[in-house]
Coordinates of C-alpha atoms in Angstrom, one line a residue:
Chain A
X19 CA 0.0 0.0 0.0
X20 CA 1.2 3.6 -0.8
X21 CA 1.7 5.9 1.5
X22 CA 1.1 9.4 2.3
X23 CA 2.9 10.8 -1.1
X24 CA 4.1 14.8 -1.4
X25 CA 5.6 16.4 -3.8
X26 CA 8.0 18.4 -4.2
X27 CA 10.4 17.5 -1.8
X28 CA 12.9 20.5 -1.9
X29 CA 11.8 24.0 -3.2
X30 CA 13.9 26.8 -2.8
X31 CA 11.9 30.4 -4.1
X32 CA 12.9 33.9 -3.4
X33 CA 10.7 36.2 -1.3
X34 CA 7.5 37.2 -2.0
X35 CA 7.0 34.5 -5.0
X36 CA 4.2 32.0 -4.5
X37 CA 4.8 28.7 -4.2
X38 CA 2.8 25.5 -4.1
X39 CA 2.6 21.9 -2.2
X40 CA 0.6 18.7 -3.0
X41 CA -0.2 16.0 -1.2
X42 CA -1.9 12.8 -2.1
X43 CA -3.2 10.7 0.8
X44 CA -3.8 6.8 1.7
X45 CA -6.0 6.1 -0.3
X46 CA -9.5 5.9 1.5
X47 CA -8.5 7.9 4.4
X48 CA -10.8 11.0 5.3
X49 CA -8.8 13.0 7.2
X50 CA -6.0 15.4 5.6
X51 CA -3.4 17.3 7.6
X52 CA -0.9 19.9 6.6
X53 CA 1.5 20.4 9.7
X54 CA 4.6 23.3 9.9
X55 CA 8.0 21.8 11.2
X56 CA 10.4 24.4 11.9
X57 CA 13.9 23.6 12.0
X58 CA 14.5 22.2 15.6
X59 CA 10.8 22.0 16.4
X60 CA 7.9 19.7 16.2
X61 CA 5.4 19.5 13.8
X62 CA 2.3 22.7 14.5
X63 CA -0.9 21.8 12.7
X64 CA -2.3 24.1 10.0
X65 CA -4.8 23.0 9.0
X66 CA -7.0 19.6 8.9
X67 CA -9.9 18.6 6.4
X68 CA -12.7 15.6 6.6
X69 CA -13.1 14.6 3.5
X70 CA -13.2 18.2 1.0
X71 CA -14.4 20.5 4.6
X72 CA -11.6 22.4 6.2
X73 CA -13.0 21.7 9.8
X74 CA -9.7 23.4 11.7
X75 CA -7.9 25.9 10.1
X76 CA -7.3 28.7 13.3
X77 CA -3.3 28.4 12.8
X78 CA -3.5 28.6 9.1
X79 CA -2.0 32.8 8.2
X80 CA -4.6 32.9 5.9
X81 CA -3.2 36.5 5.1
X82 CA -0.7 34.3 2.6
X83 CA -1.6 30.7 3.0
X84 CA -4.4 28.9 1.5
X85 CA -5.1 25.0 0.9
X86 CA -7.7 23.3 -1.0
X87 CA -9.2 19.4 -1.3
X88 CA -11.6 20.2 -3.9
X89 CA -12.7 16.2 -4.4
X90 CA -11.7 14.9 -0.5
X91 CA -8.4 13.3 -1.8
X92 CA -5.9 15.4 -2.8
X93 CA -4.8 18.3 -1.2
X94 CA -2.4 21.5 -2.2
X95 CA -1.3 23.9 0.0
X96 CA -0.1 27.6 -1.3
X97 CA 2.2 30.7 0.0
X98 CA 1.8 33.7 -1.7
X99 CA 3.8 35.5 -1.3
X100 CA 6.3 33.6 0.3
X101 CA 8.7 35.4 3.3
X102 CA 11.9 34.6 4.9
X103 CA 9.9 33.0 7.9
X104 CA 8.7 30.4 5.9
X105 CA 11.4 28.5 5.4
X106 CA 10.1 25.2 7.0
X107 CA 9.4 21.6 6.2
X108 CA 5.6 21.3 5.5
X109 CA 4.3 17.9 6.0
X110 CA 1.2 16.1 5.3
X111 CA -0.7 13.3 6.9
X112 CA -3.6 11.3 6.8
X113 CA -5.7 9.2 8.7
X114 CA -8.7 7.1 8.2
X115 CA -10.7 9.2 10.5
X116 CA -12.2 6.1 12.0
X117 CA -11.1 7.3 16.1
X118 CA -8.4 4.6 17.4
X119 CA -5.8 5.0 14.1
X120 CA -2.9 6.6 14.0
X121 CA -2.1 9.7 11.3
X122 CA 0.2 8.6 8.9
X123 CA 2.9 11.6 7.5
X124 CA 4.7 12.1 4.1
X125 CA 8.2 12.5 3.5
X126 CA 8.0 16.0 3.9
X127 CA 8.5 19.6 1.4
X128 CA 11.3 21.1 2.9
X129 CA 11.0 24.9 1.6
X130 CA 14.0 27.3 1.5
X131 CA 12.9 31.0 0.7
X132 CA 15.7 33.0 -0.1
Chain B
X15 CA -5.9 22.5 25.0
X16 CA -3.6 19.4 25.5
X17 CA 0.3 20.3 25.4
X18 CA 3.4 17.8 25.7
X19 CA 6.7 18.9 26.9
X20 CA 9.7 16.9 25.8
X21 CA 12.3 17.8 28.4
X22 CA 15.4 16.5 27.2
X23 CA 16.7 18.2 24.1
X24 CA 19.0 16.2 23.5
X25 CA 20.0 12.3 24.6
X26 CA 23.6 10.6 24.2
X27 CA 23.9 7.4 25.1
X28 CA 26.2 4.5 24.2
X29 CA 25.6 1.8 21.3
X30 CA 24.2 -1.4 23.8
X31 CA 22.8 0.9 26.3
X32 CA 19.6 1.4 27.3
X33 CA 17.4 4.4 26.7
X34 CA 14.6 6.5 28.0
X35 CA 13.2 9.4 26.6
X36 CA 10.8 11.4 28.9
X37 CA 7.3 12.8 27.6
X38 CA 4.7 14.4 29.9
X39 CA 1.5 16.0 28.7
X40 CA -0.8 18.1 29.9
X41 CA -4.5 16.9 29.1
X42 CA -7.8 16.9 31.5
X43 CA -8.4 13.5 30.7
X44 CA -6.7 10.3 29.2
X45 CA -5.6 11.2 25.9
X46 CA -4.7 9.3 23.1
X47 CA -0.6 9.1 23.0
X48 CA 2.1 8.3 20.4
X49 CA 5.3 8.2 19.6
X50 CA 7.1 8.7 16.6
X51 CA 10.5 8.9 14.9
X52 CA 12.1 10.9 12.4
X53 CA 15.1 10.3 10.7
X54 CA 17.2 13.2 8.6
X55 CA 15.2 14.3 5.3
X56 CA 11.8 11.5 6.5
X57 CA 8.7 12.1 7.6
X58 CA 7.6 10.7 11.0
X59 CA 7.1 7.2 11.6
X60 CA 4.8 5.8 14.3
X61 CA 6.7 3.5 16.6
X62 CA 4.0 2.8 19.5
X63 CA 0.4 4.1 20.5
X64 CA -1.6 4.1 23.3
X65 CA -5.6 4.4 23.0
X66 CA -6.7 2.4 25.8
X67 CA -5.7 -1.4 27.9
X68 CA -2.9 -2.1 28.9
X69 CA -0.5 0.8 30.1
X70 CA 3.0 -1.0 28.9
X71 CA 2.8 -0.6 24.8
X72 CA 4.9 -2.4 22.9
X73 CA 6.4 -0.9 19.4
X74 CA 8.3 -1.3 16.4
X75 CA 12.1 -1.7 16.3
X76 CA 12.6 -2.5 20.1
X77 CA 10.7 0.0 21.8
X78 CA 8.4 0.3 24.6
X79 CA 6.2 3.2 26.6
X80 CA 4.2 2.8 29.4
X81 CA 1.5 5.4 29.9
X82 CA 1.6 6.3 33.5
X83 CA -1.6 7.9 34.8
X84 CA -0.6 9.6 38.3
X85 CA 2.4 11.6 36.5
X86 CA 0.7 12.7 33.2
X87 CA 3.8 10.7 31.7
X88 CA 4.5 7.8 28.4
X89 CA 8.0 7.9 28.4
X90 CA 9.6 5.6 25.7
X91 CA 12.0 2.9 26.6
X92 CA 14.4 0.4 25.2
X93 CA 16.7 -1.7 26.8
X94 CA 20.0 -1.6 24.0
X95 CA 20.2 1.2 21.5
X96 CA 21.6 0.6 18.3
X97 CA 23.5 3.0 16.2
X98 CA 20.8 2.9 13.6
X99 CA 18.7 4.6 16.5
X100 CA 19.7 7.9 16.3
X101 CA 17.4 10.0 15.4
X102 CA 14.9 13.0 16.3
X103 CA 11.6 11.5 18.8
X104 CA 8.5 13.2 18.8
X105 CA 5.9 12.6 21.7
X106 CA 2.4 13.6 20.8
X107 CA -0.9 13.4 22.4
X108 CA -4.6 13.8 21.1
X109 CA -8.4 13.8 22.8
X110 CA -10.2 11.1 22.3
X111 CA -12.1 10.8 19.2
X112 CA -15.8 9.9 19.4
X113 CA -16.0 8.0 16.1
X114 CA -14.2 10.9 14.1
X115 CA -10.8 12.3 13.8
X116 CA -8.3 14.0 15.9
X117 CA -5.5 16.3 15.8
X118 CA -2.1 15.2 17.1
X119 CA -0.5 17.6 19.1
X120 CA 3.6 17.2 19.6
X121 CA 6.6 18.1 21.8
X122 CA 9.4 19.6 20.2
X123 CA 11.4 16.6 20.0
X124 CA 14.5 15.0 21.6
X125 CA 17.7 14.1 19.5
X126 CA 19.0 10.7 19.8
X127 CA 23.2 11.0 19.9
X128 CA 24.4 6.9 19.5
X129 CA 28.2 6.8 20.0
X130 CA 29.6 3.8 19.1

């Protein structure tokens, strides 16, 4: 079985340039989230969908971020524009939504903004 | 809100020797509880979970937690490291989950040091 799959894995941009992330689940797992990890730190959700619904987003900057799951499976998350700040490893997870399972996370976008 | 403090930053211990990393969490009831591992460049890999049962979980690669009411506490264990070990461990707690999903919140980690 494949697991959570993300894309790219490096991305370096200069300031105030968008920039985009994608994220395909497990396949027939509900629940999508997109987590910050800073360098050092542990991973701070952004935001987590059921299915296509953004049900918690509060930590999302929605001043530059945004994210969509327009058909409840994949998922793309966007900076624009992108600041120093946000140079980060972005990570996505899934989970079947089901209660007692765990979330199971992608390799990972590590981001460089320059 | 839960919240999980990892308070060792950083671990060195000696290849053969045994390890425990310390997690403590601050939730106002039994929480769902995890660790996981992440190597340089990965993503996070689950290597034990606690939902309910019995307190002494048993995990991939070696590991063990035991989930210790009284002291808000699942510290990970194992009793010989190995140098493929080393890595960055993540703690993280959730609220249970009534048929639905949760959100995973984590500690900042501790760094695993092996020396040979």
């Amino acid at each position: 079985e494949a697991g959570v799959v993300q894309s790219p894995r490096y991305k370096i941009i200069e300031k105030k340039q968008p920039v985009a992330f994608w994220c395909n689940p497990i396949s027939g797992h509900n629940t999508l989230y997109w987590y910050l990890q800073n360098l050092g730190q542990g991973p701070e959700l952004l935001i987590r969908y059921e299915n296509e619904e953004a049900v918690d987003d509060s930590q999302l900057p929605k001043d530059r971020f945004s994210a969509e799951r327009l058909k409840g499976v994949d998922s793309t998350l966007k900076i624009q524009p992108a600041e120093l700040g946000d140079s980060a490893v972005y990570l996505c997870a899934s989970s079947s939504g089901l209660g007692d399972t765990e979330a199971f996370f992608g390799q990972g976008t590590r981001l460089t903004v320059v | 809100a839960q919240s999980v403090t990892q308070p060792d930053i950083h671990i060195t211990v000696s290849e053969g020797a045994s390890l425990e990393l310390r997690c403590n969490y601050s939730y106002g009831a039994t929480p769902y509880l995890f660790w996981y591992v992440q190597s340089p460049g990965q993503g996070l890999q689950l290597l034990l979970k606690y939902f309910s049962g019995d307190t002494l979980v048993q995990g991939i690669k070696g590991f063990e937690a035991e989930f210790k009411r009284s002291q808000s506490s699942f510290n990970l264990r194992k009793p010989s490291v190995h140098w493929s070990d080393a890595a960055e461990y993540f703690c993280a707690v959730a609220p249970h989950a009534s048929g639905g999903s949760y959100i995973p919140t984590f500690g900042r980690g501790t760094s695993l040091i092996v020396h040979p």
